[in-house]
PDB file of C-alpha atoms and ligand atoms in Angstrom:
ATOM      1  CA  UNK A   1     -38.180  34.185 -75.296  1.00  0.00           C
ATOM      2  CA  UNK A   2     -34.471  35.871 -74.797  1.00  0.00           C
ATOM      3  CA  UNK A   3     -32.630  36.235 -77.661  1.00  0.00           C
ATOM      4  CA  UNK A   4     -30.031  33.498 -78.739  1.00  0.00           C
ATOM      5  CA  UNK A   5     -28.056  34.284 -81.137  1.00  0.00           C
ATOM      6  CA  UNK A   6     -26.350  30.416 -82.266  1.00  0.00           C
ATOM      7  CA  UNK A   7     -22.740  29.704 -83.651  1.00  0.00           C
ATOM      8  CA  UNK A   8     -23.700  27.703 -86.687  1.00  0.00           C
ATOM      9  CA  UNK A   9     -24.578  24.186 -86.256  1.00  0.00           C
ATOM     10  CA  UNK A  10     -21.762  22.678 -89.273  1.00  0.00           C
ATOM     11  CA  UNK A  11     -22.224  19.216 -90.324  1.00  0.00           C
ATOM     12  CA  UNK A  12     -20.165  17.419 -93.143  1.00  0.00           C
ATOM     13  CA  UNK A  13     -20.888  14.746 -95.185  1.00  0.00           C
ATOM     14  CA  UNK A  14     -18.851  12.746 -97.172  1.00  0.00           C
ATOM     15  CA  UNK A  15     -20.441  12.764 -99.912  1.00  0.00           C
ATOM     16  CA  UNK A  16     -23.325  14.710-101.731  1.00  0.00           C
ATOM     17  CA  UNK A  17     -25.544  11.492-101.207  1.00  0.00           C
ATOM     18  CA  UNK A  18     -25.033  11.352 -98.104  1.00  0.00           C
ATOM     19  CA  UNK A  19     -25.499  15.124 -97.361  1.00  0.00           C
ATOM     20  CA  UNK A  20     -29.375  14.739 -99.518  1.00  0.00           C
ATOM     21  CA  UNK A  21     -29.971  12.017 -96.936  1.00  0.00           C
ATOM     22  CA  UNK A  22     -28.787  13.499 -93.602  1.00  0.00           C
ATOM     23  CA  UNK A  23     -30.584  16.772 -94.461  1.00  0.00           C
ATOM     24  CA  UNK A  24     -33.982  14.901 -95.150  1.00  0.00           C
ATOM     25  CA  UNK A  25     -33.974  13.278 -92.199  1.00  0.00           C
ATOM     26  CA  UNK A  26     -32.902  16.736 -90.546  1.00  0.00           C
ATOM     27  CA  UNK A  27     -36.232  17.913 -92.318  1.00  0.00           C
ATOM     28  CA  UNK A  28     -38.474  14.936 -91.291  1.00  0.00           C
ATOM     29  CA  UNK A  29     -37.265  15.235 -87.795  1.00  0.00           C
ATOM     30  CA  UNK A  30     -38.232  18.768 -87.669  1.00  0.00           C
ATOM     31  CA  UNK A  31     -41.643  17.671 -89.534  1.00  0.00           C
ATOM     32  CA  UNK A  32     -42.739  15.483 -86.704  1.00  0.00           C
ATOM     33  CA  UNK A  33     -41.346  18.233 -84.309  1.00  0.00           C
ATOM     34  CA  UNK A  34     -43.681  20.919 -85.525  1.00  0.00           C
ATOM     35  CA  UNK A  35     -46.775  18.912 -86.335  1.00  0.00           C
ATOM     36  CA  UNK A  36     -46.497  17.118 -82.562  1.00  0.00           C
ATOM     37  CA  UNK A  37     -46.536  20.609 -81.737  1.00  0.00           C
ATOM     38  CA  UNK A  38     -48.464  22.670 -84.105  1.00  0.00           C
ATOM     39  CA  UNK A  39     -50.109  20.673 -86.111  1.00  0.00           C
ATOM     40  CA  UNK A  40     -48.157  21.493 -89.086  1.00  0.00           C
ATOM     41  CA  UNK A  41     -44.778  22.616 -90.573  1.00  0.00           C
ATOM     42  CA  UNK A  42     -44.250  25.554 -92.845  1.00  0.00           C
ATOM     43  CA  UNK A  43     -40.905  25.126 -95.085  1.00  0.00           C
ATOM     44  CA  UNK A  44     -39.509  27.724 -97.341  1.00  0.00           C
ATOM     45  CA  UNK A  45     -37.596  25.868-100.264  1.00  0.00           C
ATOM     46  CA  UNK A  46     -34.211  26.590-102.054  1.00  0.00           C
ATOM     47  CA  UNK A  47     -34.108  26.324-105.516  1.00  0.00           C
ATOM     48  CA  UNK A  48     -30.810  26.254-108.035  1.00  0.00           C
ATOM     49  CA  UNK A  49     -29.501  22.690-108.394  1.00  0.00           C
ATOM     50  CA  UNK A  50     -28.003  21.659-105.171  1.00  0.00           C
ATOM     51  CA  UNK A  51     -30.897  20.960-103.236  1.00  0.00           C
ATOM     52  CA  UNK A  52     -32.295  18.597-106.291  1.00  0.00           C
ATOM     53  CA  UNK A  53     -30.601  15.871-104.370  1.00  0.00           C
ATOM     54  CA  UNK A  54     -32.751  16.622-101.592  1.00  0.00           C
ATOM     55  CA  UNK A  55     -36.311  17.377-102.471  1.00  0.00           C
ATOM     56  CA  UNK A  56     -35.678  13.507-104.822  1.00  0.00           C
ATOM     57  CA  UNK A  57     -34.258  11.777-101.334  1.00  0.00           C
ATOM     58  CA  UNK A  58     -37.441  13.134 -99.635  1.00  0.00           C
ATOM     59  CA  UNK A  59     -39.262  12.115-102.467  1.00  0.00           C
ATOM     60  CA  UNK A  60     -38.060   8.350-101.746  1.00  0.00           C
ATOM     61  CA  UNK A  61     -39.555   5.400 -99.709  1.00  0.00           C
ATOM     62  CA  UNK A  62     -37.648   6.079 -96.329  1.00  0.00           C
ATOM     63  CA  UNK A  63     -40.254   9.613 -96.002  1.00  0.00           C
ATOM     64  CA  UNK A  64     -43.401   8.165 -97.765  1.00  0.00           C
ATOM     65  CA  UNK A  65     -44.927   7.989 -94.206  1.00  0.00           C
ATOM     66  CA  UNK A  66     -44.134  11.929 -93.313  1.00  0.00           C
ATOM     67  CA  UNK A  67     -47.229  13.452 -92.882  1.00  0.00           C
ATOM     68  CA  UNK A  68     -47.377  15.355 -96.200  1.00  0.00           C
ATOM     69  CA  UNK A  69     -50.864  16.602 -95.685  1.00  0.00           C
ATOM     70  CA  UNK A  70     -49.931  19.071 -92.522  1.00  0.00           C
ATOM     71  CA  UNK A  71     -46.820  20.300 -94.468  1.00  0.00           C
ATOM     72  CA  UNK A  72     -46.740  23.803 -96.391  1.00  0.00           C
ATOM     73  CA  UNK A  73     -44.863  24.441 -99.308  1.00  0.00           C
ATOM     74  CA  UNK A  74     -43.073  27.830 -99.977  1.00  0.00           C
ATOM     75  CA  UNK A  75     -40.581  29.014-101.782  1.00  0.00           C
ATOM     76  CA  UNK A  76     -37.387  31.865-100.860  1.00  0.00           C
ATOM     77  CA  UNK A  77     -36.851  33.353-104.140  1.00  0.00           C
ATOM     78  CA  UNK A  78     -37.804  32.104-107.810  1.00  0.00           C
ATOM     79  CA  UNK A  79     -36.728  33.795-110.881  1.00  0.00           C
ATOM     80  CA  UNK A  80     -38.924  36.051-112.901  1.00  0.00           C
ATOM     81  CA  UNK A  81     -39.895  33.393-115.586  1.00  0.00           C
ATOM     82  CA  UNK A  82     -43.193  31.476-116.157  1.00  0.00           C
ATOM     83  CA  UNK A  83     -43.896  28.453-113.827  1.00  0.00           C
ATOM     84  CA  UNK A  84     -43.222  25.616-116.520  1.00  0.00           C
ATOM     85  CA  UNK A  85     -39.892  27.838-117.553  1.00  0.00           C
ATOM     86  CA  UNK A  86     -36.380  24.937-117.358  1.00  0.00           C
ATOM     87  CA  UNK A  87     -35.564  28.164-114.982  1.00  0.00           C
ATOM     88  CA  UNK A  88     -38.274  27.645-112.564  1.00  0.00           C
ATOM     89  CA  UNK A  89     -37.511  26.501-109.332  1.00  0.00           C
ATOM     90  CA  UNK A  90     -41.157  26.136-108.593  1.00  0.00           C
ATOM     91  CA  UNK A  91     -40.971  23.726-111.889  1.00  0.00           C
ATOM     92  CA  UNK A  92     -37.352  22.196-110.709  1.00  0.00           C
ATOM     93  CA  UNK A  93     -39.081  21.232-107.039  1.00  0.00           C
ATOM     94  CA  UNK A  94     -42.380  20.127-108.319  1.00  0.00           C
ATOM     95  CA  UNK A  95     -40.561  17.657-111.052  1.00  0.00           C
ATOM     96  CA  UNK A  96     -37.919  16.440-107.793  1.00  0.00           C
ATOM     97  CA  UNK A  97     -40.328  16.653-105.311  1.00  0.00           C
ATOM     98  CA  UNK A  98     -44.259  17.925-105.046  1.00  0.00           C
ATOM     99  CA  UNK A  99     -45.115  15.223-108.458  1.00  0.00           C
ATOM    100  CA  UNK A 100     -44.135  12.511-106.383  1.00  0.00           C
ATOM    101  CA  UNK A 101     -45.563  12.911-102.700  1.00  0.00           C
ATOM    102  CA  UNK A 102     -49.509  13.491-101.885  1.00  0.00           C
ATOM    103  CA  UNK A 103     -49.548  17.160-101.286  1.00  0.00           C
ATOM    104  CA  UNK A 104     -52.655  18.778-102.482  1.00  0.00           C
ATOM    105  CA  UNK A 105     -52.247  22.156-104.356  1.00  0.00           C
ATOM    106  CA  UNK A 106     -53.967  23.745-100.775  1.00  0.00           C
ATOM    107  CA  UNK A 107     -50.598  23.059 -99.663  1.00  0.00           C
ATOM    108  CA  UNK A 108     -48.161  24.881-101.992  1.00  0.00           C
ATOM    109  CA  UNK A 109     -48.064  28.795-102.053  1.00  0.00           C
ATOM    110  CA  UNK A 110     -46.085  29.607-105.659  1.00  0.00           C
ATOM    111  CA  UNK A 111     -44.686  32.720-106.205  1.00  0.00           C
ATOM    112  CA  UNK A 112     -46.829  34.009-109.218  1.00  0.00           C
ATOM    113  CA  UNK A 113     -44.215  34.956-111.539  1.00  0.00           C
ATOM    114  CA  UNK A 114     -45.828  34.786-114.882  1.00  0.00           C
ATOM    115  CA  UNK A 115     -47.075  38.170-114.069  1.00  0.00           C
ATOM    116  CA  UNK A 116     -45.007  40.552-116.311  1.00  0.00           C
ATOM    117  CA  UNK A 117     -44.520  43.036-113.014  1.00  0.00           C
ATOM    118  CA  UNK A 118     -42.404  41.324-110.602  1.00  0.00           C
ATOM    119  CA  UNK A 119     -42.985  43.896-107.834  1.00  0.00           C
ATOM    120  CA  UNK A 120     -46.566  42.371-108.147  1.00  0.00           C
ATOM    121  CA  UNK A 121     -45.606  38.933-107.758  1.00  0.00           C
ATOM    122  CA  UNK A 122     -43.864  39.600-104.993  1.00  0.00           C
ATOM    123  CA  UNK A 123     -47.025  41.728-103.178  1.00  0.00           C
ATOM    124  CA  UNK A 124     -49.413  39.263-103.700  1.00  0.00           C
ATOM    125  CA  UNK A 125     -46.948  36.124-102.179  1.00  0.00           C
ATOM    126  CA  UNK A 126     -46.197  38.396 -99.739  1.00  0.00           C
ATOM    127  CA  UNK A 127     -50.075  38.716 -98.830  1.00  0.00           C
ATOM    128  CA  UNK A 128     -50.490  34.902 -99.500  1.00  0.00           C
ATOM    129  CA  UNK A 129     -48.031  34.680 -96.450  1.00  0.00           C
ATOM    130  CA  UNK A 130     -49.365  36.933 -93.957  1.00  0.00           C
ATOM    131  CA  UNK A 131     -52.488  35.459 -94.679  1.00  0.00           C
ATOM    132  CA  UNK A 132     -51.125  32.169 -93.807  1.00  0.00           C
ATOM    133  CA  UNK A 133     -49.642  32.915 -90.797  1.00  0.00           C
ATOM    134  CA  UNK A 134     -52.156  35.234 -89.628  1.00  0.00           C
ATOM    135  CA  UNK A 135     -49.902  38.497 -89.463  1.00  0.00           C
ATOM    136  CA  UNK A 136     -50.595  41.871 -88.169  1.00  0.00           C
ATOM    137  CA  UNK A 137     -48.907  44.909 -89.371  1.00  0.00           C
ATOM    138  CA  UNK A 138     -44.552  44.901 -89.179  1.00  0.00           C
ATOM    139  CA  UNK A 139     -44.939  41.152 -88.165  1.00  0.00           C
ATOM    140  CA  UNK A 140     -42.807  38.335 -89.700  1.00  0.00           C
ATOM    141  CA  UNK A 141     -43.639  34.700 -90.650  1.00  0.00           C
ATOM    142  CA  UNK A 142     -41.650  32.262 -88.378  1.00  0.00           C
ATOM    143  CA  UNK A 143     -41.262  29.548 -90.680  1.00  0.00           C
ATOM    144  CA  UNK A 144     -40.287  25.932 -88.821  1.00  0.00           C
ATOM    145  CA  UNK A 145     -37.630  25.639 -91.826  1.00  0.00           C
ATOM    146  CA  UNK A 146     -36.371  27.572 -94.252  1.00  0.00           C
ATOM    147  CA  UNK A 147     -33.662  25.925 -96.780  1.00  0.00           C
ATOM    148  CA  UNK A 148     -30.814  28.221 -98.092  1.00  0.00           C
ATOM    149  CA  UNK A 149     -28.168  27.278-100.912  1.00  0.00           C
ATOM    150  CA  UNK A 150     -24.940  29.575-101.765  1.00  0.00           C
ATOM    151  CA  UNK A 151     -23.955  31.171-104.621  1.00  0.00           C
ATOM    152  CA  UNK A 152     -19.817  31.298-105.027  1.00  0.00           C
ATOM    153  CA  UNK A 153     -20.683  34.985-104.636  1.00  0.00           C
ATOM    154  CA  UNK A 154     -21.801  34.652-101.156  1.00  0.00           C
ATOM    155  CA  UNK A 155     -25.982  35.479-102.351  1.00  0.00           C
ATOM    156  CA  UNK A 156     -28.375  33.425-100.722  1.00  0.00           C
ATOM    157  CA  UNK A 157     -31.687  33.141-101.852  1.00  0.00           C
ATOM    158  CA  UNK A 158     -31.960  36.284-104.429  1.00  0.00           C
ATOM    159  CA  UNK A 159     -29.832  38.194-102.000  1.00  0.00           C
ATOM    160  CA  UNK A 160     -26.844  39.271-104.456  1.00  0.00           C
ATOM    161  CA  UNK A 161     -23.859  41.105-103.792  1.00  0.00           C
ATOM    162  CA  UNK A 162     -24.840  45.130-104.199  1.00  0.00           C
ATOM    163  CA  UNK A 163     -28.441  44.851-104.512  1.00  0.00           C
ATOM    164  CA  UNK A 164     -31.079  46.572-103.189  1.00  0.00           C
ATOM    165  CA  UNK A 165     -33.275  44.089-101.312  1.00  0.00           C
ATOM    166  CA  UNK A 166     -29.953  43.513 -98.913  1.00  0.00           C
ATOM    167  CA  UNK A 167     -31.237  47.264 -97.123  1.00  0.00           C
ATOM    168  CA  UNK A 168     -35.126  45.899 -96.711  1.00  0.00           C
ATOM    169  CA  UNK A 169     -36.412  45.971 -93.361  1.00  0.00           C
ATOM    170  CA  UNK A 170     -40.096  46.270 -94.013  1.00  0.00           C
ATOM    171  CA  UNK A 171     -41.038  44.037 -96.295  1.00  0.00           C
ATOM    172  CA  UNK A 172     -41.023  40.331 -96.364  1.00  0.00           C
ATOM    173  CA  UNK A 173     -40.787  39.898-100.216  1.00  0.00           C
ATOM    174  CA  UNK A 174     -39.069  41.883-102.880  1.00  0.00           C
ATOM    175  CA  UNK A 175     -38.197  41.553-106.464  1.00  0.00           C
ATOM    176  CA  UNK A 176     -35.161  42.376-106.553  1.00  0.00           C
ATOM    177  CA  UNK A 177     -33.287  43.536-109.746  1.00  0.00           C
ATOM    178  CA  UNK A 178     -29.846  42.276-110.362  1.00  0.00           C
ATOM    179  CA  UNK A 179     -27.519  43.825-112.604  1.00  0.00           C
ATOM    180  CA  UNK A 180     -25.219  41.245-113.570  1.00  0.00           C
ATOM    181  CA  UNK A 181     -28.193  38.614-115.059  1.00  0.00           C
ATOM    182  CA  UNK A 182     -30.248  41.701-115.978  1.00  0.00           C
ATOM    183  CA  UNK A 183     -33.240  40.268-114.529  1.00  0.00           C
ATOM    184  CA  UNK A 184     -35.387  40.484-111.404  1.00  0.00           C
ATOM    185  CA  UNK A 185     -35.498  38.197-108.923  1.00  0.00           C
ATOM    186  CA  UNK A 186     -38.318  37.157-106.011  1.00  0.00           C
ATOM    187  CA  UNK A 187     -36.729  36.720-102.892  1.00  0.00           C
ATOM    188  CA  UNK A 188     -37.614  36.606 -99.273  1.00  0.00           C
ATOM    189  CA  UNK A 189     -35.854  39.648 -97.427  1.00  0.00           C
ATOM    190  CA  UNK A 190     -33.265  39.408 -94.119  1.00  0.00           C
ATOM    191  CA  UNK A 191     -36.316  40.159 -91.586  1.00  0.00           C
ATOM    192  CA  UNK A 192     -38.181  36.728 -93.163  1.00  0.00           C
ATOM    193  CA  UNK A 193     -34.612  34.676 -93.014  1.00  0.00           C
ATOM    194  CA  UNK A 194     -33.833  36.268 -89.746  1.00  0.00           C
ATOM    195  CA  UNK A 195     -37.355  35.209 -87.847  1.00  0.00           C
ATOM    196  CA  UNK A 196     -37.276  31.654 -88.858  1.00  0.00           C
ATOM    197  CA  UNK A 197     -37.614  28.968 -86.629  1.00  0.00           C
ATOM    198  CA  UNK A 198     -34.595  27.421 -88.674  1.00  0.00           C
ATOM    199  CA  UNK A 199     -32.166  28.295 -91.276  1.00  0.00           C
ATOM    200  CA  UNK A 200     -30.627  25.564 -93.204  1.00  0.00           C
ATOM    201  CA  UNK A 201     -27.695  26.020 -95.512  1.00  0.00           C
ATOM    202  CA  UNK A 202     -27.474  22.895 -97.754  1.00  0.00           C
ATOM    203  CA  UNK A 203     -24.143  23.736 -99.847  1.00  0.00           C
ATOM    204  CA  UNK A 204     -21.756  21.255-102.224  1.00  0.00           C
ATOM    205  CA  UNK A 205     -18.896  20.986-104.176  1.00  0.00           C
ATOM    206  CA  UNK A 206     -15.154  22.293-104.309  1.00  0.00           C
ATOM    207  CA  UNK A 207     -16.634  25.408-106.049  1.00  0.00           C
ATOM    208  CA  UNK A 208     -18.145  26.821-103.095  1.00  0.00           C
ATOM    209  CA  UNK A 209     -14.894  26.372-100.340  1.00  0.00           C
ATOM    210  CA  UNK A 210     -14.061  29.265-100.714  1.00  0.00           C
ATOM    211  CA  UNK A 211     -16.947  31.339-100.309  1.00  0.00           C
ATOM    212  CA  UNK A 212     -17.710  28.713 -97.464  1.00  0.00           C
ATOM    213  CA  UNK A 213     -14.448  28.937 -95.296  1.00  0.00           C
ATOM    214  CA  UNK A 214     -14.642  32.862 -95.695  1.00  0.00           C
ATOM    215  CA  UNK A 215     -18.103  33.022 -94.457  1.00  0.00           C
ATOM    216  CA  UNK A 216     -17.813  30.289 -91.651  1.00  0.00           C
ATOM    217  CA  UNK A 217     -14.088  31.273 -90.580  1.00  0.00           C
ATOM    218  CA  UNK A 218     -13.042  34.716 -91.930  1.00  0.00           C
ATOM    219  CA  UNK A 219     -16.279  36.067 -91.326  1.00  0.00           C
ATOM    220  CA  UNK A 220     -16.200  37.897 -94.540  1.00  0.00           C
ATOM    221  CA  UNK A 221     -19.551  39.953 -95.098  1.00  0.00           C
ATOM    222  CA  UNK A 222     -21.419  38.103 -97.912  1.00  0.00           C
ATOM    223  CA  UNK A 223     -24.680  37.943 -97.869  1.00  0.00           C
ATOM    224  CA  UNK A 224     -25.266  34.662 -96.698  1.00  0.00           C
ATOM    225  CA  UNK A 225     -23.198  35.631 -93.594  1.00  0.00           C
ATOM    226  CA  UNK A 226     -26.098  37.902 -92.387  1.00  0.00           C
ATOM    227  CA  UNK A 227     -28.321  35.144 -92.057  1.00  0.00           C
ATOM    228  CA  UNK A 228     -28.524  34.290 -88.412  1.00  0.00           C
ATOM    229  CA  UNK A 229     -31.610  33.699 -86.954  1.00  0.00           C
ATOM    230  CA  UNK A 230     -31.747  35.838 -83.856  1.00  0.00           C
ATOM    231  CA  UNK A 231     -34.236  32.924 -82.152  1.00  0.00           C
ATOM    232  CA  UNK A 232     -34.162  29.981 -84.145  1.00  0.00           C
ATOM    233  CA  UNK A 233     -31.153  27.512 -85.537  1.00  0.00           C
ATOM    234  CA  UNK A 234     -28.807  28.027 -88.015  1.00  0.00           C
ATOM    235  CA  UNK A 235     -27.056  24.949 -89.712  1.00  0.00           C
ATOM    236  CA  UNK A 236     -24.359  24.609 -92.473  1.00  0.00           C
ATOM    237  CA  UNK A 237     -24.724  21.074 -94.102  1.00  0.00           C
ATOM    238  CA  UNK A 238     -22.011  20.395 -96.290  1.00  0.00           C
ATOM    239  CA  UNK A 239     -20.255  17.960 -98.517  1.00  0.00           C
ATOM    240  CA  UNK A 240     -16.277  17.144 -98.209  1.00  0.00           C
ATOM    241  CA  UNK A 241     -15.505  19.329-101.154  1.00  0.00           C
ATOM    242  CA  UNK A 242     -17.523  22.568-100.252  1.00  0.00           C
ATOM    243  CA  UNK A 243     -16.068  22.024 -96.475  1.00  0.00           C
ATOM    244  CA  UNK A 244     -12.437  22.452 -97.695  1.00  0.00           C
ATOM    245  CA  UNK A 245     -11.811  18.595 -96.350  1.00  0.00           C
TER     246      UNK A 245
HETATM  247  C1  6PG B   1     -31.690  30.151-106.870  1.00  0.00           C
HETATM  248  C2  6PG B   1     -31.346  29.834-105.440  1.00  0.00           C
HETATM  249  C3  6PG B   1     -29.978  30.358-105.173  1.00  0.00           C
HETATM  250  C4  6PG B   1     -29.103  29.130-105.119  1.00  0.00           C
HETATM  251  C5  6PG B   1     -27.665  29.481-105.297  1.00  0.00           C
HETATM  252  C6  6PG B   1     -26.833  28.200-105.435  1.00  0.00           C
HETATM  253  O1  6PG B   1     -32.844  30.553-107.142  1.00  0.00           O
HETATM  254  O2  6PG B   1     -30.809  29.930-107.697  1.00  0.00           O
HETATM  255  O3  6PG B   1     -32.258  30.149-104.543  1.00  0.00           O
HETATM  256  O4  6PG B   1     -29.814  31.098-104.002  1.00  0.00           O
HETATM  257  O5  6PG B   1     -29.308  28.482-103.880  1.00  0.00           O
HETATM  258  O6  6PG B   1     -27.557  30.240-106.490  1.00  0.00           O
HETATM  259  O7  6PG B   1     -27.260  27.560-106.602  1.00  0.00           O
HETATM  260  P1  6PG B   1     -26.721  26.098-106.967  1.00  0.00           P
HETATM  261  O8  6PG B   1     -27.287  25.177-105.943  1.00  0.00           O
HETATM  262  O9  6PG B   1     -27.303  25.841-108.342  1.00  0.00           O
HETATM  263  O10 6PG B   1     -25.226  26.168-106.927  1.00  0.00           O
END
């Protein structure tokens, strides 16, 4: 398959509601794509607060008849905090989401980060998915979807400004230590975001224009700007506010 290497796919709502319901039926769509196809859908999930909106609108009536049985549940980064911890985003997305759809637990590959060493954590998810996708050595998952928010910093996922996992080529998972909140953080690295069947930035709110309309029209180098899946899709959905509009 040549390489294509897409402009981003922008959308704008105009409003956050209506962004959470455009981008879950962008998701269902792609469900029945890859199950019709594969016989299932892999999805790696965003956490922070934006994409609440979402993972509730999926959770609603209009995608009760996805089927939720042939989908598969990761995550792109989590923090480095127990799995019932407020800062969880395995915790956030099972309270918006997983609690209210029939997924069994077979389904939904959590980033183990009770364990006190993150670099552990982030071997054995990294294991869980080349076991799942049935990897060889150097080979990277492509994921049908994988769901990105933005920080007004330009990270994505766990990828902060000035750390070290923005240099990893190798592996697919990192924990990554940032300075500024002292902490690590799991996070999928470039060569995971990069093979994905899909990239989807799901971004609100004036507080992100800026960071937004540098990436998407300046160009500037964040980190989020190095996302660009060299054979897959990359889309920007965005409110009014965080489109400058
Ligand atoms: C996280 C996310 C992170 C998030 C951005 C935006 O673990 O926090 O993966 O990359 O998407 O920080 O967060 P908000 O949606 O809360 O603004």
């Amino acid at each position: 398959m040549e390489a294509i290497n897409p402009r981003p796919e922008i959308r704008v709502f105009d409003s956050p509601p209506a962004l959470f319901h455009g981008a879950a039926q962008e998701f269902a769509s792609r469900v029945q794509q890859a199950v019709n196809r594969n016989g299932r859908f892999s999805v790696a999930l965003s956490g922070g607060s934006t994409p609440k909106g979402l993972y509730s609108a999926l959770a609603g009536t209009s995608f009760a008849a996805l089927p939720w049985d042939k989908i598969f549940f990761f995550w792109g980064d989590e923090r480095h905090v127990p799995p019932d911890h407020p800062e969880s985003n395995y915790r956030m997305v099972q309270a918006a989401l997983l609690s209210k759809v029939p997924v069994s637990t077979e389904n939904v590959f959590r980033i183990r980060t009770e364990a006190s060493d993150a670099g552990l954590a982030a071997q054995e998810y990294e294991q869980s998915i080349r076991n799942f996708f049935e990897l060889g050595a150097g080979q990277f998952p492509r994921f049908d979807l994988v769901l990105l928010g933005l920080g007004p910093d330009g990270h994505t996922a766990s990828l902060f400004p000035d750390t070290a996992a923005l240099s990893e080529t190798r592996r697919m998972v990192v924990a990554n230590w940032v300075e500024k909140m002292k902490t690590h953080r799991i996070t999928f690295t470039y060569p995971v975001l990069n093979a994905a069947a899909c990239d989807m930035f799901v971004v609100t709110g004036e507080g992100k224009k800026d960071t937004v309309r540098q990436i998407l029209e300046e160009h500037r180098d964040f980190p989020a700007a190095a996302v660009n899946p060299q054979n897959g899709e990359l889309l920007w959905f965005l409110d009014r506010a965080a489109a400058g509009k």
